[in-house]
Amino acid sequence: MKIIRIDTLIDSLSDELNVQKEAVEEKINEVLDSVRALKDQDEIKLAGIGIFKRDGGNLVYTPDPVLDLEINYEFAGQQSIILAEGSGSFFPATKTGDDDTKSKSGDEFINVSAPDEKPRKTIAFSDEDEEDEDQKEKPDSADSTAADDVINVVPDDKVSSRRFDFSGDEEPEVSDTNKSKVNDEEKEKAADDTEPEQEDSGDDTTPDLTDEIEETDEVIPPENLQKIDEGGFGDEDDKASDELAVEFTTLLKKMRDKAEKASDLEKQVEETDEAGDEISAEEETDVHKPYKPKPEPESSEPEEVEEEKEPAQESVANFEESEDKNSKYAPDYQAVEPESIWRSSDASDSMPSLRKESGGSSGSSRVKSTQTDTSTIGIILVILILLIGIGAGFYFSGAFGDEEIVTEEVAPIGEDDLPPLPDATEPDPEPVEPVTEPEPVAPQPAGFEYGLRGSFDTAVTDFYGIITASVSDRRNADGQSRTLSEAGFRTHVYSLRLPDGRTTWRVVVGQFEDADSARAAVSELPAQIRNNYFVTNVRL
Amino acid sequence: MTQDDLTRKLAQVIRDELLKNNQVHIEGVGLFSKKHVPAEEETQPDGTIILHPPKDKIHFEPEKVTF
């Protein structure tokens, strides 16, 4: 926490207003001098700052509301809340000049009565025994009209005598004729009730349902009461219900008919599709039973077929006319000659169900289609078998043929005609040896001597050398080569294409006959190079 | 710029400093500072308990006038 003086304020003001500091200081001092010069009970209001008042030698400051709010920005908007209400009245206090219920914070609170006020009393319920000063002053509530804000409770004795006690002293305003009937019936009902009856007494305050019914003006005639009990309706209701019932039954009938027709059509469609699969009438009486294949001999089958055959169209017509389809199905069969079909196809022998269930033209066409399918499948199978056999034959024939060739030719070749292939097997240890052996296959020119020093002989293109640098920039390679050659070493720079396509420049030092001699000569190289080198076969 | 504008600007500067929890001392007038008043409960004579919210207010200490 720092203490900011007026000078700092003036500096910040001058910066903000972009005005000279002296001018700002002068005006500020004028304002402050006016505050300092206040006399007793004098006050001055500074816009945005507040009111300064001199009170008995002391300067009293009342901040500007806006400034006060800005300082209290964190808690602005929060209001006082009532945690607990006291025993005062709960109605809003009427505002008067003297009735300022302000707390020490200066806020006005509603719903809080001043301590001096006498709380208002509202009478909600009152017992007969209670004596209230207000009630004493007021006339009897039972006889007087109730106040707007007072609920009057009539004493029980008076109420029971008037409303709930039908001991006979006071008769309700009901017609006598209807009343007698209703009373008798209601009494019978009350006698039949399982609940214990409540004897009416002068002190009984609990009302009876029967009494309440008696009290009503609208009396239900006994005829209607019976109808209500029995569930009957009035005349108009009966007519409406009858009409509804009739409509409902007609709708049901229509729906049944439709359902029957739909089921019939479905059956017809099924039977036309299964005309070839139908069982003989002798065997089954119900068309819906599942088909059961019979193990009968073939001789008896054509006879059954003749009996059962029927054109599909006639069978459909028969189904539409009668309910009992089996009875009409057998006699309406017409002989059809599908014997040629059965005899020609071999698939029929394997499918006994088709023989028995042969039907009309639709059935024969179906049989034909199935036969064609089986025939095509058989053909395809045969073709596949043939292909497999041919493939197997080629495979096996080729295998045997290869063996024969091998057996025939290997013997003479193995002795004399074989090329000198043993090099492929023998030189397994040799790849190491030719490396060590003088591989500079290229003949040495006359006067050439291997070594680390001297001049590099470019005529020797195949030799072992010490690689001291392998860089991508040729200038670096040339620089190192120059320094080494100045030192007396035999150096040369050559390029090499790496497998990844990059070109690298290598500095090779010395020309040696073999790698061992090259490695032996490394000790003569400078220390810097000795730590980073490798020996390889160089072929230019 | 009128005097009122200048005093308003001065008020803003004072406000900024007070919000930084600094004190502003004006010679010959007094010391302005910010004080935090925590929430407090007030019990009315009739038993009503009221909770006042916390707040920050400007505290002014006038300078003693020496005659």
Coordinates of C-alpha atoms in Angstrom, one line a residue:
Chain A
M1 CA 0.0 0.0 0.0
K2 CA 1.5 3.2 -1.1
I3 CA 0.7 6.8 -0.3
I4 CA 0.2 8.8 -3.4
R5 CA 0.8 12.5 -3.1
I6 CA -0.8 15.2 -5.0
D7 CA 2.2 15.7 -7.2
T8 CA 1.9 12.2 -8.6
L9 CA -1.8 12.9 -9.2
I10 CA -0.9 16.1 -11.1
D11 CA 1.7 14.2 -13.2
S12 CA -0.8 11.5 -14.2
L13 CA -3.4 14.2 -14.9
S14 CA -1.0 16.1 -17.2
D15 CA -0.1 12.9 -19.0
E16 CA -3.7 11.9 -19.4
L17 CA -4.9 15.3 -20.5
N18 CA -1.8 16.0 -22.5
V19 CA -1.5 19.4 -20.8
Q20 CA 1.4 21.0 -19.3
K21 CA 2.1 20.1 -15.7
E22 CA 2.2 23.6 -14.5
A23 CA -1.2 24.5 -15.9
V24 CA -2.7 21.4 -14.3
E25 CA -1.0 22.1 -11.0
E26 CA -2.3 25.6 -10.9
K27 CA -5.9 24.6 -11.5
I28 CA -5.7 21.8 -9.0
N29 CA -4.3 24.0 -6.4
E30 CA -7.1 26.5 -6.9
V31 CA -9.6 23.7 -6.2
L32 CA -7.8 22.5 -3.2
D33 CA -7.4 25.9 -1.8
S34 CA -11.1 26.4 -1.9
V35 CA -11.4 23.3 0.1
R36 CA -8.8 24.3 2.5
A37 CA -10.3 27.7 3.0
L38 CA -13.7 26.3 4.1
K39 CA -15.1 27.9 7.2
D40 CA -17.1 26.3 9.8
Q41 CA -20.4 24.9 8.5
D42 CA -19.4 25.7 5.0
E43 CA -19.4 23.1 2.4
I44 CA -18.2 22.8 -1.2
K45 CA -19.1 20.2 -3.8
L46 CA -16.5 19.0 -6.2
A47 CA -17.8 17.3 -9.2
G48 CA -17.0 13.6 -9.3
I49 CA -15.2 13.8 -5.9
G50 CA -17.9 14.6 -3.3
I51 CA -18.9 17.2 -0.8
F52 CA -16.5 18.7 1.7
K53 CA -18.0 20.3 4.8
R54 CA -16.2 22.0 7.7
D55 CA -17.8 20.9 10.9
G56 CA -16.3 22.2 14.1
G57 CA -12.8 22.4 12.8
N58 CA -12.9 19.0 11.2
L59 CA -13.4 18.5 7.5
V60 CA -16.2 16.1 6.7
Y61 CA -16.2 14.3 3.4
T62 CA -19.2 12.8 1.7
P63 CA -18.1 10.9 -1.4
D64 CA -19.8 11.3 -4.7
P65 CA -22.3 8.4 -5.2
V66 CA -20.7 7.5 -8.6
L67 CA -17.3 7.4 -7.0
D68 CA -18.6 5.4 -4.1
L69 CA -20.1 2.9 -6.5
E70 CA -17.0 2.6 -8.5
I71 CA -14.9 1.9 -5.4
N72 CA -17.5 -0.7 -4.3
Y73 CA -17.7 -2.3 -7.7
E74 CA -17.0 -5.8 -6.4
F75 CA -20.1 -5.8 -4.1
A76 CA -22.3 -3.4 -6.1
G77 CA -25.8 -4.7 -6.5
Q78 CA -25.8 -6.9 -3.3
Q79 CA -28.7 -6.1 -1.0
S80 CA -29.4 -6.9 2.5
I81 CA -31.4 -10.0 3.2
I82 CA -33.6 -10.9 6.1
L83 CA -32.3 -14.0 7.8
A84 CA -35.0 -14.3 10.4
E85 CA -38.1 -12.5 10.9
G86 CA -39.1 -11.2 14.3
S87 CA -42.4 -11.3 16.0
G88 CA -43.5 -8.1 14.4
S89 CA -46.4 -7.8 11.9
F90 CA -46.0 -9.2 8.5
F91 CA -47.9 -6.6 6.6
P92 CA -46.2 -3.7 4.9
A93 CA -46.1 -0.8 7.2
T94 CA -48.0 2.3 6.0
K95 CA -45.5 5.0 5.2
T96 CA -45.9 8.1 7.3
G97 CA -43.7 10.9 8.1
D98 CA -42.7 9.4 11.4
D99 CA -42.6 5.9 10.4
D100 CA -39.1 5.6 9.1
T101 CA -37.9 2.2 9.7
K102 CA -34.3 2.7 8.8
S103 CA -31.5 0.6 10.1
K104 CA -28.1 1.9 11.0
S105 CA -27.1 1.4 7.4
G106 CA -29.7 3.8 6.3
D107 CA -31.7 1.4 4.2
E108 CA -35.5 1.1 4.5
F109 CA -36.8 -2.3 5.1
I110 CA -40.3 -3.4 4.3
N111 CA -42.2 -6.0 6.2
V112 CA -40.8 -4.8 9.4
S113 CA -42.9 -2.9 11.8
A114 CA -41.6 -0.2 14.0
P115 CA -41.1 -1.2 17.6
D116 CA -43.6 1.3 18.8
E117 CA -46.4 0.2 16.6
K118 CA -48.9 -2.1 18.0
P119 CA -49.0 -5.1 15.8
R120 CA -52.2 -5.7 13.9
K121 CA -54.0 -8.8 14.8
T122 CA -56.0 -10.9 12.3
I123 CA -58.5 -13.4 13.4
A124 CA -58.4 -16.6 11.4
F125 CA -60.0 -19.1 13.8
S126 CA -61.3 -18.5 17.3
D127 CA -62.5 -20.9 19.9
E128 CA -65.5 -20.1 22.0
D129 CA -63.5 -20.0 25.1
E130 CA -61.0 -17.4 24.0
E131 CA -61.7 -14.0 25.0
D132 CA -60.2 -11.4 22.9
E133 CA -60.3 -7.7 23.5
D134 CA -61.1 -7.0 19.9
Q135 CA -63.9 -9.5 19.9
K136 CA -65.3 -8.1 23.0
E137 CA -65.4 -4.7 21.4
K138 CA -66.9 -6.1 18.3
P139 CA -70.4 -7.4 18.1
D140 CA -71.1 -11.2 17.9
S141 CA -69.6 -12.6 14.8
A142 CA -72.3 -15.1 14.3
D143 CA -75.0 -12.5 14.0
S144 CA -73.0 -9.8 12.3
T145 CA -71.7 -9.8 8.8
A146 CA -68.1 -10.9 8.6
A147 CA -65.4 -8.3 8.1
D148 CA -63.3 -8.4 5.0
D149 CA -60.2 -9.6 6.7
V150 CA -61.8 -11.7 9.4
I151 CA -63.0 -15.2 9.1
N152 CA -65.8 -15.9 11.4
V153 CA -66.4 -19.3 12.7
V154 CA -69.9 -20.0 13.8
P155 CA -70.1 -22.0 17.0
D156 CA -70.7 -25.6 16.6
D157 CA -73.9 -25.9 18.4
K158 CA -75.6 -23.5 16.1
V159 CA -74.2 -25.0 13.0
S160 CA -75.0 -28.6 13.9
S161 CA -78.5 -27.7 14.7
R162 CA -79.0 -26.0 11.5
R163 CA -77.2 -28.1 9.0
F164 CA -76.3 -31.5 10.2
D165 CA -79.0 -32.5 12.5
F166 CA -82.1 -33.8 10.9
S167 CA -83.7 -35.1 14.0
G168 CA -87.0 -33.9 12.8
D169 CA -87.2 -30.6 14.5
E170 CA -86.3 -28.7 11.5
E171 CA -87.3 -29.8 8.0
P172 CA -85.4 -28.9 4.9
E173 CA -87.1 -27.3 2.0
V174 CA -87.9 -30.4 -0.1
S175 CA -91.1 -31.5 -1.7
D176 CA -92.9 -33.9 0.4
T177 CA -93.9 -36.5 -2.2
N178 CA -90.4 -37.0 -3.5
K179 CA -88.9 -36.6 -0.2
S180 CA -90.8 -39.5 1.3
K181 CA -89.7 -41.8 -1.5
V182 CA -86.1 -40.7 -1.4
N183 CA -86.0 -41.0 2.4
D184 CA -87.3 -44.6 2.2
E185 CA -84.8 -45.6 -0.4
E186 CA -82.0 -43.9 1.2
K187 CA -82.8 -45.5 4.5
E188 CA -82.8 -48.9 2.8
K189 CA -79.5 -48.2 1.3
A190 CA -78.1 -47.0 4.6
A191 CA -79.4 -50.2 6.2
D192 CA -77.6 -52.3 3.6
D193 CA -74.4 -50.5 4.1
T194 CA -71.7 -52.4 5.8
E195 CA -70.4 -49.3 7.6
P196 CA -71.9 -48.7 11.0
E197 CA -74.6 -46.2 11.1
Q198 CA -74.2 -43.0 12.9
E199 CA -77.0 -42.1 15.1
D200 CA -78.1 -38.6 14.7
S201 CA -77.8 -36.8 17.8
G202 CA -78.0 -33.3 18.8
D203 CA -74.3 -33.2 19.6
D204 CA -73.3 -35.1 16.5
T205 CA -71.4 -32.8 14.2
T206 CA -70.3 -35.3 11.6
P207 CA -72.6 -35.0 8.6
D208 CA -74.2 -38.0 6.9
L209 CA -74.3 -38.4 3.2
T210 CA -77.9 -39.3 3.4
D211 CA -78.7 -36.1 5.1
E212 CA -76.9 -34.2 2.5
I213 CA -78.8 -35.9 -0.2
E214 CA -82.0 -35.0 1.5
E215 CA -81.0 -31.5 1.6
T216 CA -80.6 -31.2 -2.2
D217 CA -83.4 -29.7 -4.2
E218 CA -82.9 -32.0 -7.2
V219 CA -84.4 -35.3 -6.3
I220 CA -83.7 -38.3 -8.5
P221 CA -86.8 -40.3 -9.2
P222 CA -86.6 -43.9 -8.0
E223 CA -87.0 -45.3 -11.6
N224 CA -83.9 -43.6 -12.7
L225 CA -82.1 -44.7 -9.7
Q226 CA -82.8 -48.3 -10.5
K227 CA -81.7 -47.8 -14.0
I228 CA -78.5 -46.3 -12.8
D229 CA -78.0 -49.2 -10.5
E230 CA -78.7 -51.7 -13.3
G231 CA -76.6 -50.0 -15.8
G232 CA -79.5 -49.0 -18.0
F233 CA -79.9 -45.9 -20.1
G234 CA -82.7 -43.6 -21.0
D235 CA -84.8 -43.9 -24.1
E236 CA -82.6 -41.7 -26.1
D237 CA -79.5 -43.4 -24.9
D238 CA -81.0 -46.8 -25.7
K239 CA -81.5 -45.8 -29.3
A240 CA -78.0 -44.5 -29.6
S241 CA -76.5 -47.6 -28.1
D242 CA -78.5 -49.8 -30.3
E243 CA -77.4 -48.0 -33.4
L244 CA -73.9 -48.2 -32.3
A245 CA -74.2 -51.9 -31.6
V246 CA -75.7 -52.5 -35.0
E247 CA -72.9 -50.5 -36.7
F248 CA -70.3 -52.4 -34.7
T249 CA -71.7 -55.8 -35.6
T250 CA -71.9 -54.9 -39.3
L251 CA -68.3 -53.7 -39.2
L252 CA -67.2 -56.9 -37.6
K253 CA -69.0 -59.0 -40.2
K254 CA -67.4 -57.0 -43.0
M255 CA -64.0 -57.5 -41.4
R256 CA -64.6 -61.2 -41.0
D257 CA -65.6 -61.5 -44.6
K258 CA -62.6 -59.7 -45.8
A259 CA -60.4 -61.9 -43.6
E260 CA -61.9 -65.0 -45.0
K261 CA -61.5 -63.9 -48.5
A262 CA -58.0 -63.0 -47.9
S263 CA -57.2 -66.3 -46.4
D264 CA -59.0 -68.1 -49.2
L265 CA -56.9 -66.2 -51.8
E266 CA -53.8 -67.1 -49.9
K267 CA -54.7 -70.7 -49.8
Q268 CA -55.4 -70.7 -53.5
V269 CA -52.1 -69.1 -54.3
E270 CA -50.3 -71.6 -52.2
E271 CA -52.1 -74.5 -53.7
T272 CA -51.5 -73.4 -57.2
D273 CA -47.8 -73.2 -56.4
E274 CA -47.8 -76.5 -54.7
A275 CA -50.0 -78.2 -57.2
G276 CA -47.2 -80.5 -58.1
D277 CA -46.4 -81.1 -54.4
E278 CA -50.0 -81.9 -53.3
I279 CA -50.7 -85.2 -51.6
S280 CA -53.3 -87.6 -53.0
A281 CA -56.9 -87.2 -51.8
E282 CA -56.9 -90.8 -50.6
E283 CA -54.0 -90.1 -48.3
E284 CA -55.0 -86.8 -46.8
T285 CA -58.2 -85.0 -46.2
D286 CA -56.7 -81.7 -45.2
V287 CA -54.7 -79.8 -47.7
H288 CA -52.8 -78.0 -45.0
K289 CA -51.1 -81.1 -43.7
P290 CA -47.4 -81.3 -44.4
Y291 CA -46.3 -83.5 -47.3
K292 CA -44.9 -86.9 -46.3
P293 CA -42.9 -88.8 -49.0
K294 CA -43.9 -92.4 -49.5
P295 CA -41.6 -95.3 -50.1
E296 CA -43.8 -96.8 -52.8
P297 CA -42.5 -98.6 -55.9
E298 CA -42.3 -96.8 -59.2
S299 CA -44.9 -98.9 -60.9
S300 CA -47.7 -97.6 -58.7
E301 CA -46.7 -94.0 -59.1
P302 CA -48.1 -93.3 -62.5
E303 CA -51.5 -94.5 -61.4
E304 CA -51.5 -92.1 -58.6
V305 CA -50.4 -89.4 -60.8
E306 CA -53.3 -89.9 -63.1
E307 CA -55.7 -89.7 -60.3
E308 CA -54.3 -86.6 -58.8
K309 CA -53.6 -84.7 -61.9
E310 CA -55.7 -81.6 -62.5
P311 CA -55.3 -78.4 -64.5
A312 CA -54.4 -75.5 -62.3
Q313 CA -57.1 -73.3 -63.6
E314 CA -59.9 -75.7 -62.8
S315 CA -58.5 -76.4 -59.4
V316 CA -58.5 -72.7 -58.6
A317 CA -62.1 -72.4 -59.7
N318 CA -63.1 -75.3 -57.5
F319 CA -61.4 -73.7 -54.6
E320 CA -63.3 -70.5 -55.0
E321 CA -66.7 -72.2 -55.1
S322 CA -66.6 -74.7 -52.2
E323 CA -65.2 -74.8 -48.7
D324 CA -64.3 -78.5 -48.8
K325 CA -61.6 -78.6 -51.3
N326 CA -60.5 -82.1 -50.9
S327 CA -63.9 -83.5 -51.9
K328 CA -64.0 -81.6 -55.1
Y329 CA -60.4 -81.8 -55.8
A330 CA -60.2 -85.5 -56.6
P331 CA -63.1 -85.9 -59.0
D332 CA -62.2 -82.8 -61.0
Y333 CA -58.8 -84.0 -61.8
Q334 CA -58.1 -84.4 -65.5
A335 CA -55.6 -86.8 -66.8
V336 CA -52.5 -85.1 -68.0
E337 CA -49.6 -86.9 -69.7
P338 CA -46.6 -86.0 -68.0
E339 CA -45.1 -89.4 -68.4
S340 CA -42.7 -88.2 -71.0
I341 CA -41.4 -85.7 -68.6
W342 CA -41.0 -88.3 -65.8
R343 CA -39.4 -90.8 -68.0
S344 CA -36.9 -88.6 -69.8
S345 CA -35.4 -86.9 -66.8
D346 CA -33.1 -88.8 -64.6
A347 CA -33.6 -86.3 -61.8
S348 CA -37.1 -87.6 -61.3
D349 CA -35.8 -90.9 -60.1
S350 CA -33.8 -89.1 -57.5
M351 CA -36.7 -87.0 -56.5
P352 CA -39.7 -89.2 -55.8
S353 CA -41.8 -86.3 -54.5
L354 CA -42.2 -84.9 -58.0
R355 CA -43.7 -88.1 -59.3
K356 CA -46.5 -88.2 -56.8
E357 CA -47.3 -84.6 -56.8
S358 CA -47.6 -84.0 -60.5
G359 CA -50.4 -81.7 -61.3
G360 CA -51.6 -79.7 -64.2
S361 CA -49.7 -77.6 -66.7
S362 CA -48.4 -75.3 -64.1
G363 CA -47.1 -78.3 -62.2
S364 CA -45.4 -79.8 -65.2
S365 CA -43.8 -76.5 -66.1
R366 CA -42.5 -76.3 -62.5
V367 CA -41.1 -79.8 -62.8
K368 CA -39.5 -78.9 -66.1
S369 CA -37.9 -75.9 -64.6
T370 CA -36.5 -78.0 -61.7
Q371 CA -35.3 -80.6 -64.1
T372 CA -33.5 -78.1 -66.2
D373 CA -31.9 -76.7 -63.1
T374 CA -30.7 -80.1 -62.0
S375 CA -29.4 -80.8 -65.5
T376 CA -27.5 -77.6 -65.6
I377 CA -26.1 -78.3 -62.2
G378 CA -25.0 -81.8 -63.3
I379 CA -23.4 -80.4 -66.4
I380 CA -21.5 -77.9 -64.4
L381 CA -20.3 -80.6 -62.0
V382 CA -19.2 -82.7 -64.8
I383 CA -17.2 -79.9 -66.3
L384 CA -15.6 -79.1 -63.0
I385 CA -14.6 -82.7 -62.5
L386 CA -13.1 -82.8 -66.0
L387 CA -11.2 -79.6 -65.4
I388 CA -9.9 -80.9 -62.1
G389 CA -8.9 -84.1 -63.7
I390 CA -7.2 -82.3 -66.5
G391 CA -5.4 -80.1 -64.1
A392 CA -4.3 -83.0 -62.0
G393 CA -3.2 -84.8 -65.1
F394 CA -1.1 -81.9 -66.1
Y395 CA 0.3 -81.6 -62.7
F396 CA 1.2 -85.1 -62.3
S397 CA 2.3 -85.6 -65.8
G398 CA 4.6 -82.7 -65.6
A399 CA 6.0 -83.9 -62.3
F400 CA 6.8 -87.3 -63.6
G401 CA 8.2 -85.8 -66.8
D402 CA 10.6 -83.6 -64.8
E403 CA 11.8 -86.5 -62.9
E404 CA 12.3 -88.4 -66.0
I405 CA 14.3 -85.7 -67.6
V406 CA 16.4 -85.3 -64.5
T407 CA 17.1 -89.0 -64.4
E408 CA 18.0 -89.0 -68.0
E409 CA 20.2 -86.0 -68.2
V410 CA 21.8 -85.7 -64.9
A411 CA 23.9 -88.7 -65.2
P412 CA 25.8 -87.7 -68.4
I413 CA 26.1 -84.0 -67.4
G414 CA 27.4 -84.6 -63.9
E415 CA 30.6 -86.2 -65.2
D416 CA 32.2 -84.1 -67.8
D417 CA 29.8 -81.5 -69.3
L418 CA 29.2 -79.6 -66.1
P419 CA 30.7 -76.1 -66.1
P420 CA 33.2 -75.2 -63.4
L421 CA 30.6 -74.4 -60.9
P422 CA 32.4 -75.7 -57.9
D423 CA 33.8 -72.2 -57.6
A424 CA 30.4 -71.2 -56.2
T425 CA 30.7 -73.6 -53.4
E426 CA 34.5 -73.7 -52.9
P427 CA 35.2 -70.0 -52.7
D428 CA 33.1 -69.5 -49.6
P429 CA 36.2 -69.0 -47.6
E430 CA 37.9 -67.4 -50.6
P431 CA 36.1 -64.0 -50.5
V432 CA 38.1 -63.3 -47.5
E433 CA 41.4 -64.3 -49.1
P434 CA 41.2 -62.4 -52.3
V435 CA 40.7 -59.2 -50.2
T436 CA 43.9 -59.8 -48.4
E437 CA 45.7 -60.9 -51.5
P438 CA 47.0 -58.2 -53.7
E439 CA 43.8 -57.3 -55.4
P440 CA 45.2 -54.3 -57.3
V441 CA 44.6 -56.4 -60.3
A442 CA 45.7 -53.6 -62.5
P443 CA 49.3 -54.0 -63.3
Q444 CA 51.7 -51.6 -61.8
P445 CA 53.3 -49.1 -64.0
A446 CA 57.0 -49.2 -64.2
G447 CA 58.7 -47.3 -61.4
F448 CA 55.7 -47.2 -59.2
E449 CA 56.1 -47.8 -55.5
Y450 CA 53.4 -48.1 -52.9
G451 CA 53.6 -45.9 -49.9
L452 CA 52.2 -43.1 -47.8
R453 CA 54.4 -40.3 -49.1
G454 CA 55.4 -39.1 -52.4
S455 CA 53.4 -38.1 -55.4
F456 CA 50.1 -39.7 -56.1
D457 CA 50.3 -41.8 -59.3
T458 CA 47.0 -41.5 -61.1
A459 CA 48.0 -44.4 -63.4
V460 CA 47.4 -46.8 -60.5
T461 CA 43.7 -47.1 -60.4
D462 CA 43.3 -50.0 -58.1
F463 CA 44.9 -49.8 -54.7
Y464 CA 44.3 -49.6 -51.0
G465 CA 44.2 -46.2 -49.4
I466 CA 43.4 -44.3 -46.2
I467 CA 40.3 -42.2 -46.4
T468 CA 40.7 -39.2 -44.2
A469 CA 37.6 -37.2 -45.4
S470 CA 34.3 -37.9 -47.1
V471 CA 32.5 -34.7 -47.7
S472 CA 29.8 -33.3 -50.0
D473 CA 31.7 -30.1 -50.7
R474 CA 34.7 -30.6 -52.9
R475 CA 36.4 -27.4 -51.7
N476 CA 36.7 -28.9 -48.2
A477 CA 38.1 -32.1 -49.7
D478 CA 40.6 -30.1 -51.8
G479 CA 41.6 -28.0 -48.8
Q480 CA 42.5 -31.1 -46.7
S481 CA 44.2 -32.7 -49.6
R482 CA 46.3 -29.6 -50.2
T483 CA 47.4 -29.5 -46.5
L484 CA 48.3 -33.1 -46.5
S485 CA 50.2 -32.9 -49.7
E486 CA 52.1 -29.9 -48.5
A487 CA 53.0 -32.0 -45.5
G488 CA 54.5 -34.6 -47.9
F489 CA 51.7 -37.1 -48.0
R490 CA 50.5 -38.7 -51.1
T491 CA 46.9 -37.5 -51.4
H492 CA 44.2 -37.6 -54.0
V493 CA 40.6 -36.4 -54.2
Y494 CA 38.0 -38.5 -56.0
S495 CA 34.2 -38.5 -56.2
L496 CA 32.0 -41.4 -55.3
R497 CA 28.3 -41.9 -55.9
L498 CA 26.5 -43.2 -52.8
P499 CA 23.6 -45.6 -53.1
D500 CA 21.2 -42.9 -52.1
G501 CA 22.2 -40.9 -55.2
R502 CA 24.4 -38.4 -53.4
T503 CA 27.9 -37.6 -54.5
T504 CA 30.6 -37.4 -51.9
W505 CA 34.2 -36.3 -52.3
R506 CA 36.8 -38.4 -50.6
V507 CA 40.4 -37.6 -49.7
V508 CA 42.6 -40.7 -50.0
V509 CA 46.0 -40.7 -48.5
G510 CA 48.6 -43.1 -49.7
Q511 CA 48.6 -45.9 -52.2
F512 CA 49.1 -49.4 -50.7
E513 CA 49.1 -52.9 -52.0
D514 CA 46.9 -54.2 -49.2
A515 CA 44.8 -53.0 -46.3
D516 CA 47.3 -54.1 -43.6
S517 CA 50.0 -52.0 -45.0
A518 CA 47.6 -49.1 -45.2
R519 CA 46.6 -49.5 -41.6
A520 CA 50.2 -49.8 -40.6
A521 CA 50.9 -46.5 -42.2
V522 CA 48.2 -44.7 -40.3
S523 CA 50.5 -44.0 -37.4
E524 CA 52.6 -41.7 -39.6
L525 CA 49.6 -39.5 -40.2
P526 CA 48.9 -36.4 -38.1
A527 CA 47.0 -36.9 -34.9
Q528 CA 43.9 -35.1 -36.1
I529 CA 43.5 -37.6 -39.0
R530 CA 44.5 -40.6 -37.0
N531 CA 41.3 -40.3 -35.0
N532 CA 39.0 -40.3 -38.0
Y533 CA 39.9 -42.4 -41.0
F534 CA 39.1 -45.7 -42.6
V535 CA 41.0 -48.0 -45.0
T536 CA 39.3 -49.1 -48.2
N537 CA 40.0 -50.4 -51.6
V538 CA 40.0 -47.5 -54.0
R539 CA 39.3 -48.0 -57.7
L540 CA 39.4 -44.9 -59.8
Chain B
M1 CA -11.5 22.4 -20.0
T2 CA -13.7 23.5 -17.2
Q3 CA -13.1 23.1 -13.5
D4 CA -15.7 20.5 -13.3
D5 CA -14.0 18.4 -15.9
L6 CA -10.7 18.8 -14.1
T7 CA -12.2 17.7 -10.8
R8 CA -13.8 14.7 -12.5
K9 CA -10.5 13.7 -14.0
L10 CA -8.9 14.2 -10.6
A11 CA -11.6 12.0 -9.1
Q12 CA -10.8 9.3 -11.7
V13 CA -7.2 9.4 -10.8
I14 CA -8.0 9.2 -7.1
R15 CA -10.3 6.3 -7.8
D16 CA -7.7 4.4 -9.8
E17 CA -5.2 4.8 -7.0
L18 CA -7.7 3.7 -4.4
L19 CA -8.7 0.6 -6.4
K20 CA -5.0 -0.3 -6.4
N21 CA -5.3 -0.2 -2.6
N22 CA -3.1 2.9 -2.4
Q23 CA -3.7 5.9 -0.2
V24 CA -4.0 9.4 -1.6
H25 CA -2.8 12.2 0.5
I26 CA -3.8 15.7 -0.4
E27 CA -1.9 18.3 1.7
G28 CA -4.2 20.6 3.6
V29 CA -7.2 18.3 3.0
G30 CA -6.6 14.8 4.2
L31 CA -5.9 11.2 3.4
F32 CA -8.2 9.1 1.2
S33 CA -8.1 5.3 1.5
K34 CA -10.2 2.4 0.8
K35 CA -11.7 0.3 3.6
H36 CA -13.4 -3.0 3.3
V37 CA -16.5 -3.5 5.5
P38 CA -17.3 -7.2 5.9
A39 CA -20.8 -8.5 5.9
E40 CA -22.5 -8.1 9.2
E41 CA -25.7 -9.2 10.8
E42 CA -28.0 -6.8 12.4
T43 CA -30.7 -7.7 14.9
Q44 CA -33.7 -5.5 14.9
P45 CA -35.5 -4.8 18.2
D46 CA -38.3 -6.9 17.1
G47 CA -36.0 -9.8 16.5
T48 CA -35.6 -9.5 12.8
I49 CA -32.1 -10.5 11.7
I50 CA -30.8 -8.8 8.7
L51 CA -27.6 -9.6 6.9
H52 CA -25.9 -6.7 5.3
P53 CA -23.6 -7.4 2.3
P54 CA -19.9 -6.5 2.4
K55 CA -18.7 -3.4 0.7
D56 CA -15.7 -1.2 0.0
K57 CA -16.0 2.4 0.9
I58 CA -13.9 5.5 0.8
H59 CA -12.4 6.4 4.1
F60 CA -11.3 10.0 4.6
E61 CA -9.1 11.2 7.4
P62 CA -9.0 15.0 7.5
E63 CA -5.8 16.7 8.2
K64 CA -5.6 18.4 11.5
V65 CA -5.8 22.1 11.0
T66 CA -3.2 23.9 12.9
F67 CA -3.9 27.4 13.6

